[in-house]
């Protein structure tokens, strides 16, 4: 493990006004859970009542560690131990008078930040999608220490701004905590994306949005707004890329030119397959036109036949 930047140069902020740390922490959590879901056969992710918890998070981290073991030479182990020790010294020094050894939330926040800092150093060149790149941004760009909780009683004021939210989504919330160089904390909340995916599937099922009754993306977004979930909690883009897109990739929902639908039977599955197949044919024909046009150019040795071999029987 090599420290690619100087941690001691990081200055903890004394302002929480422009902090966007909750979005980065949300990206981190979703990335950790998505990795585990894609790399384990655990029945946990098939549970229709799946809800985020700290224990689930730590189990998902274990999957990442097991699938991508980091081998450290004996000569580096002591150096790494000293690095971690120095990180704690640096953090406590930066907090100064705001460090309270009796503040359990603060100690947990420091532990979590340093653990993620080290994991980012270990995995940034190992994983194509590195979950710790998001938390690294919290430390380096927002200049905050951070943590989270699945127990909203720890942050009792987090739901104060969500009084109008529906009961079905109000408590699908994760508390997040940021700590800068000041006495108080930056408290906020993020939505439990995995639970919201399940909620969305249930809505599609209840309203019978199958392949014969698809729903447009704008109407999907409106359904979330009707639940009282604001853009601050879940932006239009978040709905598309954190909820709809992953469910499509996992073939939980399908799509055609008329919208999205839940996949409950073979007809739903085939309708989605056919839509993707037609798109595939369209892309292939476009690639063929590019290849044909390339005969007009001879300046560079670019390869325009990388797609050859696909769909020979159908298109030739």
PDB file of N, CA and C in Angstrom, residues 232-309:
ATOM      1  N   UNK A 232     -34.445  16.672  -3.634  1.00  0.00           N
ATOM      2  CA  UNK A 232     -33.274  16.758  -2.760  1.00  0.00           C
ATOM      3  C   UNK A 232     -32.911  15.381  -2.212  1.00  0.00           C
ATOM      4  N   UNK A 233     -33.933  14.559  -1.936  1.00  0.00           N
ATOM      5  CA  UNK A 233     -33.686  13.207  -1.426  1.00  0.00           C
ATOM      6  C   UNK A 233     -33.338  12.234  -2.539  1.00  0.00           C
ATOM      7  N   UNK A 234     -33.948  12.423  -3.718  1.00  0.00           N
ATOM      8  CA  UNK A 234     -33.751  11.509  -4.838  1.00  0.00           C
ATOM      9  C   UNK A 234     -34.042  12.275  -6.125  1.00  0.00           C
ATOM     10  N   UNK A 235     -32.988  12.680  -6.826  1.00  0.00           N
ATOM     11  CA  UNK A 235     -33.166  13.469  -8.049  1.00  0.00           C
ATOM     12  C   UNK A 235     -33.722  12.610  -9.178  1.00  0.00           C
ATOM     13  N   UNK A 236     -34.187  13.257 -10.241  1.00  0.00           N
ATOM     14  CA  UNK A 236     -34.665  12.514 -11.411  1.00  0.00           C
ATOM     15  C   UNK A 236     -33.576  11.581 -11.924  1.00  0.00           C
ATOM     16  N   UNK A 237     -32.340  12.083 -11.953  1.00  0.00           N
ATOM     17  CA  UNK A 237     -31.211  11.281 -12.416  1.00  0.00           C
ATOM     18  C   UNK A 237     -30.959  10.098 -11.494  1.00  0.00           C
ATOM     19  N   UNK A 238     -31.096  10.303 -10.173  1.00  0.00           N
ATOM     20  CA  UNK A 238     -30.930   9.205  -9.218  1.00  0.00           C
ATOM     21  C   UNK A 238     -31.933   8.101  -9.483  1.00  0.00           C
ATOM     22  N   UNK A 239     -33.186   8.471  -9.759  1.00  0.00           N
ATOM     23  CA  UNK A 239     -34.231   7.485 -10.030  1.00  0.00           C
ATOM     24  C   UNK A 239     -33.873   6.658 -11.260  1.00  0.00           C
ATOM     25  N   UNK A 240     -33.362   7.329 -12.293  1.00  0.00           N
ATOM     26  CA  UNK A 240     -33.012   6.636 -13.534  1.00  0.00           C
ATOM     27  C   UNK A 240     -31.838   5.689 -13.345  1.00  0.00           C
ATOM     28  N   UNK A 241     -30.776   6.186 -12.671  1.00  0.00           N
ATOM     29  CA  UNK A 241     -29.519   5.438 -12.645  1.00  0.00           C
ATOM     30  C   UNK A 241     -29.303   4.609 -11.379  1.00  0.00           C
ATOM     31  N   UNK A 242     -30.002   4.906 -10.286  1.00  0.00           N
ATOM     32  CA  UNK A 242     -29.853   4.124  -9.067  1.00  0.00           C
ATOM     33  C   UNK A 242     -30.953   3.087  -8.911  1.00  0.00           C
ATOM     34  N   UNK A 243     -32.104   3.320  -9.553  1.00  0.00           N
ATOM     35  CA  UNK A 243     -33.242   2.424  -9.364  1.00  0.00           C
ATOM     36  C   UNK A 243     -33.626   1.709 -10.658  1.00  0.00           C
ATOM     37  N   UNK A 244     -33.979   2.468 -11.700  1.00  0.00           N
ATOM     38  CA  UNK A 244     -34.479   1.866 -12.938  1.00  0.00           C
ATOM     39  C   UNK A 244     -33.382   1.085 -13.674  1.00  0.00           C
ATOM     40  N   UNK A 245     -32.241   1.712 -13.909  1.00  0.00           N
ATOM     41  CA  UNK A 245     -31.176   1.061 -14.681  1.00  0.00           C
ATOM     42  C   UNK A 245     -30.679  -0.236 -14.045  1.00  0.00           C
ATOM     43  N   UNK A 246     -30.369  -0.273 -12.731  1.00  0.00           N
ATOM     44  CA  UNK A 246     -29.917  -1.539 -12.129  1.00  0.00           C
ATOM     45  C   UNK A 246     -30.962  -2.647 -12.209  1.00  0.00           C
ATOM     46  N   UNK A 247     -32.238  -2.294 -12.077  1.00  0.00           N
ATOM     47  CA  UNK A 247     -33.290  -3.304 -12.182  1.00  0.00           C
ATOM     48  C   UNK A 247     -33.387  -3.848 -13.602  1.00  0.00           C
ATOM     49  N   UNK A 248     -33.105  -2.998 -14.577  1.00  0.00           N
ATOM     50  CA  UNK A 248     -33.064  -3.463 -15.968  1.00  0.00           C
ATOM     51  C   UNK A 248     -31.894  -4.407 -16.180  1.00  0.00           C
ATOM     52  N   UNK A 249     -30.730  -4.030 -15.649  1.00  0.00           N
ATOM     53  CA  UNK A 249     -29.531  -4.851 -15.826  1.00  0.00           C
ATOM     54  C   UNK A 249     -29.688  -6.216 -15.170  1.00  0.00           C
ATOM     55  N   UNK A 250     -30.450  -6.276 -14.087  1.00  0.00           N
ATOM     56  CA  UNK A 250     -30.683  -7.542 -13.387  1.00  0.00           C
ATOM     57  C   UNK A 250     -31.915  -8.266 -13.940  1.00  0.00           C
ATOM     58  N   UNK A 251     -32.506  -7.728 -15.013  1.00  0.00           N
ATOM     59  CA  UNK A 251     -33.671  -8.297 -15.695  1.00  0.00           C
ATOM     60  C   UNK A 251     -34.849  -8.476 -14.737  1.00  0.00           C
ATOM     61  N   UNK A 252     -34.978  -7.546 -13.782  1.00  0.00           N
ATOM     62  CA  UNK A 252     -36.154  -7.509 -12.925  1.00  0.00           C
ATOM     63  C   UNK A 252     -37.289  -6.760 -13.632  1.00  0.00           C
ATOM     64  N   UNK A 253     -36.897  -5.782 -14.451  1.00  0.00           N
ATOM     65  CA  UNK A 253     -37.864  -5.064 -15.262  1.00  0.00           C
ATOM     66  C   UNK A 253     -37.370  -5.085 -16.711  1.00  0.00           C
ATOM     67  N   UNK A 254     -38.294  -4.914 -17.636  1.00  0.00           N
ATOM     68  CA  UNK A 254     -37.957  -4.866 -19.044  1.00  0.00           C
ATOM     69  C   UNK A 254     -38.368  -3.534 -19.634  1.00  0.00           C
ATOM     70  N   UNK A 255     -38.104  -3.353 -20.912  1.00  0.00           N
ATOM     71  CA  UNK A 255     -38.478  -2.106 -21.561  1.00  0.00           C
ATOM     72  C   UNK A 255     -38.713  -2.339 -23.042  1.00  0.00           C
ATOM     73  N   UNK A 256     -39.525  -1.459 -23.614  1.00  0.00           N
ATOM     74  CA  UNK A 256     -39.690  -1.372 -25.063  1.00  0.00           C
ATOM     75  C   UNK A 256     -39.880   0.099 -25.408  1.00  0.00           C
ATOM     76  N   UNK A 257     -40.247   0.395 -26.634  1.00  0.00           N
ATOM     77  CA  UNK A 257     -40.357   1.798 -27.047  1.00  0.00           C
ATOM     78  C   UNK A 257     -41.467   2.542 -26.299  1.00  0.00           C
ATOM     79  N   UNK A 258     -42.347   1.800 -25.638  1.00  0.00           N
ATOM     80  CA  UNK A 258     -43.465   2.420 -24.931  1.00  0.00           C
ATOM     81  C   UNK A 258     -43.205   2.644 -23.446  1.00  0.00           C
ATOM     82  N   UNK A 259     -42.089   2.111 -22.939  1.00  0.00           N
ATOM     83  CA  UNK A 259     -41.781   2.337 -21.538  1.00  0.00           C
ATOM     84  C   UNK A 259     -41.215   1.111 -20.846  1.00  0.00           C
ATOM     85  N   UNK A 260     -41.376   1.090 -19.519  1.00  0.00           N
ATOM     86  CA  UNK A 260     -40.807   0.037 -18.678  1.00  0.00           C
ATOM     87  C   UNK A 260     -41.931  -0.823 -18.087  1.00  0.00           C
ATOM     88  N   UNK A 261     -41.582  -2.073 -17.756  1.00  0.00           N
ATOM     89  CA  UNK A 261     -42.582  -2.968 -17.189  1.00  0.00           C
ATOM     90  C   UNK A 261     -41.910  -4.041 -16.346  1.00  0.00           C
ATOM     91  N   UNK A 262     -42.669  -4.589 -15.404  1.00  0.00           N
ATOM     92  CA  UNK A 262     -42.154  -5.653 -14.559  1.00  0.00           C
ATOM     93  C   UNK A 262     -42.146  -6.966 -15.347  1.00  0.00           C
ATOM     94  N   UNK A 263     -41.129  -7.783 -15.119  1.00  0.00           N
ATOM     95  CA  UNK A 263     -41.038  -9.083 -15.796  1.00  0.00           C
ATOM     96  C   UNK A 263     -41.570 -10.150 -14.847  1.00  0.00           C
ATOM     97  N   UNK A 264     -42.754 -10.664 -15.195  1.00  0.00           N
ATOM     98  CA  UNK A 264     -43.397 -11.677 -14.361  1.00  0.00           C
ATOM     99  C   UNK A 264     -43.512 -13.021 -15.058  1.00  0.00           C
ATOM    100  N   UNK A 265     -43.424 -13.019 -16.383  1.00  0.00           N
ATOM    101  CA  UNK A 265     -43.595 -14.276 -17.111  1.00  0.00           C
ATOM    102  C   UNK A 265     -42.777 -14.244 -18.397  1.00  0.00           C
ATOM    103  N   UNK A 266     -42.874 -15.319 -19.178  1.00  0.00           N
ATOM    104  CA  UNK A 266     -42.072 -15.443 -20.393  1.00  0.00           C
ATOM    105  C   UNK A 266     -42.425 -14.382 -21.429  1.00  0.00           C
ATOM    106  N   UNK A 267     -43.692 -13.999 -21.515  1.00  0.00           N
ATOM    107  CA  UNK A 267     -44.089 -12.981 -22.487  1.00  0.00           C
ATOM    108  C   UNK A 267     -43.450 -11.632 -22.179  1.00  0.00           C
ATOM    109  N   UNK A 268     -43.406 -11.269 -20.887  1.00  0.00           N
ATOM    110  CA  UNK A 268     -42.744 -10.028 -20.486  1.00  0.00           C
ATOM    111  C   UNK A 268     -41.261 -10.087 -20.832  1.00  0.00           C
ATOM    112  N   UNK A 269     -40.656 -11.228 -20.526  1.00  0.00           N
ATOM    113  CA  UNK A 269     -39.232 -11.397 -20.797  1.00  0.00           C
ATOM    114  C   UNK A 269     -38.941 -11.312 -22.291  1.00  0.00           C
ATOM    115  N   UNK A 270     -39.777 -11.965 -23.106  1.00  0.00           N
ATOM    116  CA  UNK A 270     -39.535 -11.969 -24.550  1.00  0.00           C
ATOM    117  C   UNK A 270     -39.754 -10.581 -25.153  1.00  0.00           C
ATOM    118  N   UNK A 271     -40.726  -9.845 -24.651  1.00  0.00           N
ATOM    119  CA  UNK A 271     -40.970  -8.489 -25.150  1.00  0.00           C
ATOM    120  C   UNK A 271     -39.740  -7.614 -24.923  1.00  0.00           C
ATOM    121  N   UNK A 272     -39.126  -7.741 -23.742  1.00  0.00           N
ATOM    122  CA  UNK A 272     -37.915  -6.970 -23.453  1.00  0.00           C
ATOM    123  C   UNK A 272     -36.754  -7.453 -24.312  1.00  0.00           C
ATOM    124  N   UNK A 273     -36.626  -8.783 -24.443  1.00  0.00           N
ATOM    125  CA  UNK A 273     -35.577  -9.355 -25.292  1.00  0.00           C
ATOM    126  C   UNK A 273     -35.700  -8.846 -26.721  1.00  0.00           C
ATOM    127  N   UNK A 274     -36.917  -8.852 -27.255  1.00  0.00           N
ATOM    128  CA  UNK A 274     -37.149  -8.428 -28.632  1.00  0.00           C
ATOM    129  C   UNK A 274     -36.782  -6.960 -28.826  1.00  0.00           C
ATOM    130  N   UNK A 275     -37.102  -6.145 -27.845  1.00  0.00           N
ATOM    131  CA  UNK A 275     -36.765  -4.725 -27.923  1.00  0.00           C
ATOM    132  C   UNK A 275     -35.251  -4.523 -27.963  1.00  0.00           C
ATOM    133  N   UNK A 276     -34.544  -5.236 -27.071  1.00  0.00           N
ATOM    134  CA  UNK A 276     -33.080  -5.131 -27.062  1.00  0.00           C
ATOM    135  C   UNK A 276     -32.477  -5.722 -28.334  1.00  0.00           C
ATOM    136  N   UNK A 277     -33.075  -6.791 -28.835  1.00  0.00           N
ATOM    137  CA  UNK A 277     -32.594  -7.412 -30.067  1.00  0.00           C
ATOM    138  C   UNK A 277     -32.703  -6.436 -31.236  1.00  0.00           C
ATOM    139  N   UNK A 278     -33.823  -5.766 -31.359  1.00  0.00           N
ATOM    140  CA  UNK A 278     -34.002  -4.799 -32.448  1.00  0.00           C
ATOM    141  C   UNK A 278     -33.022  -3.639 -32.334  1.00  0.00           C
ATOM    142  N   UNK A 279     -32.754  -3.210 -31.091  1.00  0.00           N
ATOM    143  CA  UNK A 279     -31.743  -2.170 -30.889  1.00  0.00           C
ATOM    144  C   UNK A 279     -30.370  -2.670 -31.305  1.00  0.00           C
ATOM    145  N   UNK A 280     -30.098  -3.926 -30.988  1.00  0.00           N
ATOM    146  CA  UNK A 280     -28.818  -4.538 -31.340  1.00  0.00           C
ATOM    147  C   UNK A 280     -28.637  -4.574 -32.855  1.00  0.00           C
ATOM    148  N   UNK A 281     -29.699  -4.967 -33.562  1.00  0.00           N
ATOM    149  CA  UNK A 281     -29.649  -4.999 -35.022  1.00  0.00           C
ATOM    150  C   UNK A 281     -29.366  -3.603 -35.565  1.00  0.00           C
ATOM    151  N   UNK A 282     -30.039  -2.606 -34.980  1.00  0.00           N
ATOM    152  CA  UNK A 282     -29.831  -1.225 -35.426  1.00  0.00           C
ATOM    153  C   UNK A 282     -28.401  -0.774 -35.228  1.00  0.00           C
ATOM    154  N   UNK A 283     -27.815  -1.091 -34.063  1.00  0.00           N
ATOM    155  CA  UNK A 283     -26.426  -0.735 -33.798  1.00  0.00           C
ATOM    156  C   UNK A 283     -25.488  -1.444 -34.776  1.00  0.00           C
ATOM    157  N   UNK A 284     -25.801  -2.718 -35.036  1.00  0.00           N
ATOM    158  CA  UNK A 284     -24.943  -3.484 -35.943  1.00  0.00           C
ATOM    159  C   UNK A 284     -24.943  -2.875 -37.341  1.00  0.00           C
ATOM    160  N   UNK A 285     -26.104  -2.517 -37.834  1.00  0.00           N
ATOM    161  CA  UNK A 285     -26.191  -1.913 -39.165  1.00  0.00           C
ATOM    162  C   UNK A 285     -25.452  -0.577 -39.214  1.00  0.00           C
ATOM    163  N   UNK A 286     -25.517   0.164 -38.123  1.00  0.00           N
ATOM    164  CA  UNK A 286     -24.782   1.434 -38.060  1.00  0.00           C
ATOM    165  C   UNK A 286     -23.281   1.186 -38.126  1.00  0.00           C
ATOM    166  N   UNK A 287     -22.808   0.140 -37.430  1.00  0.00           N
ATOM    167  CA  UNK A 287     -21.393  -0.214 -37.478  1.00  0.00           C
ATOM    168  C   UNK A 287     -20.981  -0.627 -38.891  1.00  0.00           C
ATOM    169  N   UNK A 288     -21.850  -1.339 -39.569  1.00  0.00           N
ATOM    170  CA  UNK A 288     -21.575  -1.745 -40.944  1.00  0.00           C
ATOM    171  C   UNK A 288     -21.435  -0.530 -41.859  1.00  0.00           C
ATOM    172  N   UNK A 289     -22.278   0.480 -41.654  1.00  0.00           N
ATOM    173  CA  UNK A 289     -22.183   1.697 -42.462  1.00  0.00           C
ATOM    174  C   UNK A 289     -20.885   2.436 -42.185  1.00  0.00           C
ATOM    175  N   UNK A 290     -20.467   2.417 -40.931  1.00  0.00           N
ATOM    176  CA  UNK A 290     -19.173   3.028 -40.592  1.00  0.00           C
ATOM    177  C   UNK A 290     -18.038   2.294 -41.313  1.00  0.00           C
ATOM    178  N   UNK A 291     -18.106   0.964 -41.306  1.00  0.00           N
ATOM    179  CA  UNK A 291     -17.058   0.181 -41.968  1.00  0.00           C
ATOM    180  C   UNK A 291     -17.012   0.482 -43.461  1.00  0.00           C
ATOM    181  N   UNK A 292     -18.168   0.585 -44.080  1.00  0.00           N
ATOM    182  CA  UNK A 292     -18.236   0.878 -45.508  1.00  0.00           C
ATOM    183  C   UNK A 292     -17.667   2.260 -45.801  1.00  0.00           C
ATOM    184  N   UNK A 293     -18.010   3.227 -44.950  1.00  0.00           N
ATOM    185  CA  UNK A 293     -17.520   4.599 -45.140  1.00  0.00           C
ATOM    186  C   UNK A 293     -16.014   4.686 -44.933  1.00  0.00           C
ATOM    187  N   UNK A 294     -15.458   3.780 -44.133  1.00  0.00           N
ATOM    188  CA  UNK A 294     -14.031   3.842 -43.820  1.00  0.00           C
ATOM    189  C   UNK A 294     -13.153   3.620 -45.050  1.00  0.00           C
ATOM    190  N   UNK A 295     -13.707   3.016 -46.108  1.00  0.00           N
ATOM    191  CA  UNK A 295     -12.915   2.786 -47.319  1.00  0.00           C
ATOM    192  C   UNK A 295     -12.502   4.092 -47.998  1.00  0.00           C
ATOM    193  N   UNK A 296     -13.143   5.196 -47.611  1.00  0.00           N
ATOM    194  CA  UNK A 296     -12.813   6.505 -48.175  1.00  0.00           C
ATOM    195  C   UNK A 296     -11.605   7.126 -47.492  1.00  0.00           C
ATOM    196  N   UNK A 297     -11.173   6.517 -46.391  1.00  0.00           N
ATOM    197  CA  UNK A 297     -10.072   7.079 -45.603  1.00  0.00           C
ATOM    198  C   UNK A 297      -8.921   6.079 -45.524  1.00  0.00           C
ATOM    199  N   UNK A 298      -7.727   6.570 -45.677  1.00  0.00           N
ATOM    200  CA  UNK A 298      -6.537   5.701 -45.612  1.00  0.00           C
ATOM    201  C   UNK A 298      -5.428   6.302 -44.754  1.00  0.00           C
ATOM    202  N   UNK A 299      -5.703   7.407 -44.088  1.00  0.00           N
ATOM    203  CA  UNK A 299      -4.658   8.133 -43.365  1.00  0.00           C
ATOM    204  C   UNK A 299      -4.139   7.356 -42.155  1.00  0.00           C
ATOM    205  N   UNK A 300      -5.031   6.729 -41.419  1.00  0.00           N
ATOM    206  CA  UNK A 300      -4.648   5.992 -40.214  1.00  0.00           C
ATOM    207  C   UNK A 300      -5.019   4.525 -40.350  1.00  0.00           C
ATOM    208  N   UNK A 301      -4.413   3.709 -39.498  1.00  0.00           N
ATOM    209  CA  UNK A 301      -4.661   2.271 -39.533  1.00  0.00           C
ATOM    210  C   UNK A 301      -5.702   1.880 -38.486  1.00  0.00           C
ATOM    211  N   UNK A 302      -6.860   2.536 -38.523  1.00  0.00           N
ATOM    212  CA  UNK A 302      -7.942   2.221 -37.594  1.00  0.00           C
ATOM    213  C   UNK A 302      -8.669   0.954 -38.026  1.00  0.00           C
ATOM    214  N   UNK A 303      -9.130   0.188 -37.042  1.00  0.00           N
ATOM    215  CA  UNK A 303      -9.826  -1.059 -37.318  1.00  0.00           C
ATOM    216  C   UNK A 303     -11.342  -0.835 -37.293  1.00  0.00           C
ATOM    217  N   UNK A 304     -11.991  -0.988 -38.431  1.00  0.00           N
ATOM    218  CA  UNK A 304     -13.440  -0.805 -38.526  1.00  0.00           C
ATOM    219  C   UNK A 304     -14.180  -2.135 -38.684  1.00  0.00           C
ATOM    220  N   UNK A 305     -13.501  -3.222 -38.364  1.00  0.00           N
ATOM    221  CA  UNK A 305     -14.137  -4.535 -38.508  1.00  0.00           C
ATOM    222  C   UNK A 305     -14.210  -5.289 -37.185  1.00  0.00           C
ATOM    223  N   UNK A 306     -14.101  -4.561 -36.059  1.00  0.00           N
ATOM    224  CA  UNK A 306     -14.105  -5.217 -34.754  1.00  0.00           C
ATOM    225  C   UNK A 306     -15.428  -5.913 -34.469  1.00  0.00           C
ATOM    226  N   UNK A 307     -16.497  -5.506 -35.133  1.00  0.00           N
ATOM    227  CA  UNK A 307     -17.806  -6.107 -34.884  1.00  0.00           C
ATOM    228  C   UNK A 307     -18.078  -7.307 -35.788  1.00  0.00           C
ATOM    229  N   UNK A 308     -17.151  -7.592 -36.724  1.00  0.00           N
ATOM    230  CA  UNK A 308     -17.360  -8.722 -37.640  1.00  0.00           C
ATOM    231  C   UNK A 308     -17.509 -10.021 -36.850  1.00  0.00           C
ATOM    232  N   UNK A 309     -18.348 -10.871 -37.348  1.00  0.00           N
ATOM    233  CA  UNK A 309     -18.549 -12.152 -36.689  1.00  0.00           C
ATOM    234  C   UNK A 309     -19.859 -12.230 -35.946  1.00  0.00           C
TER     235      UNK A 309
END
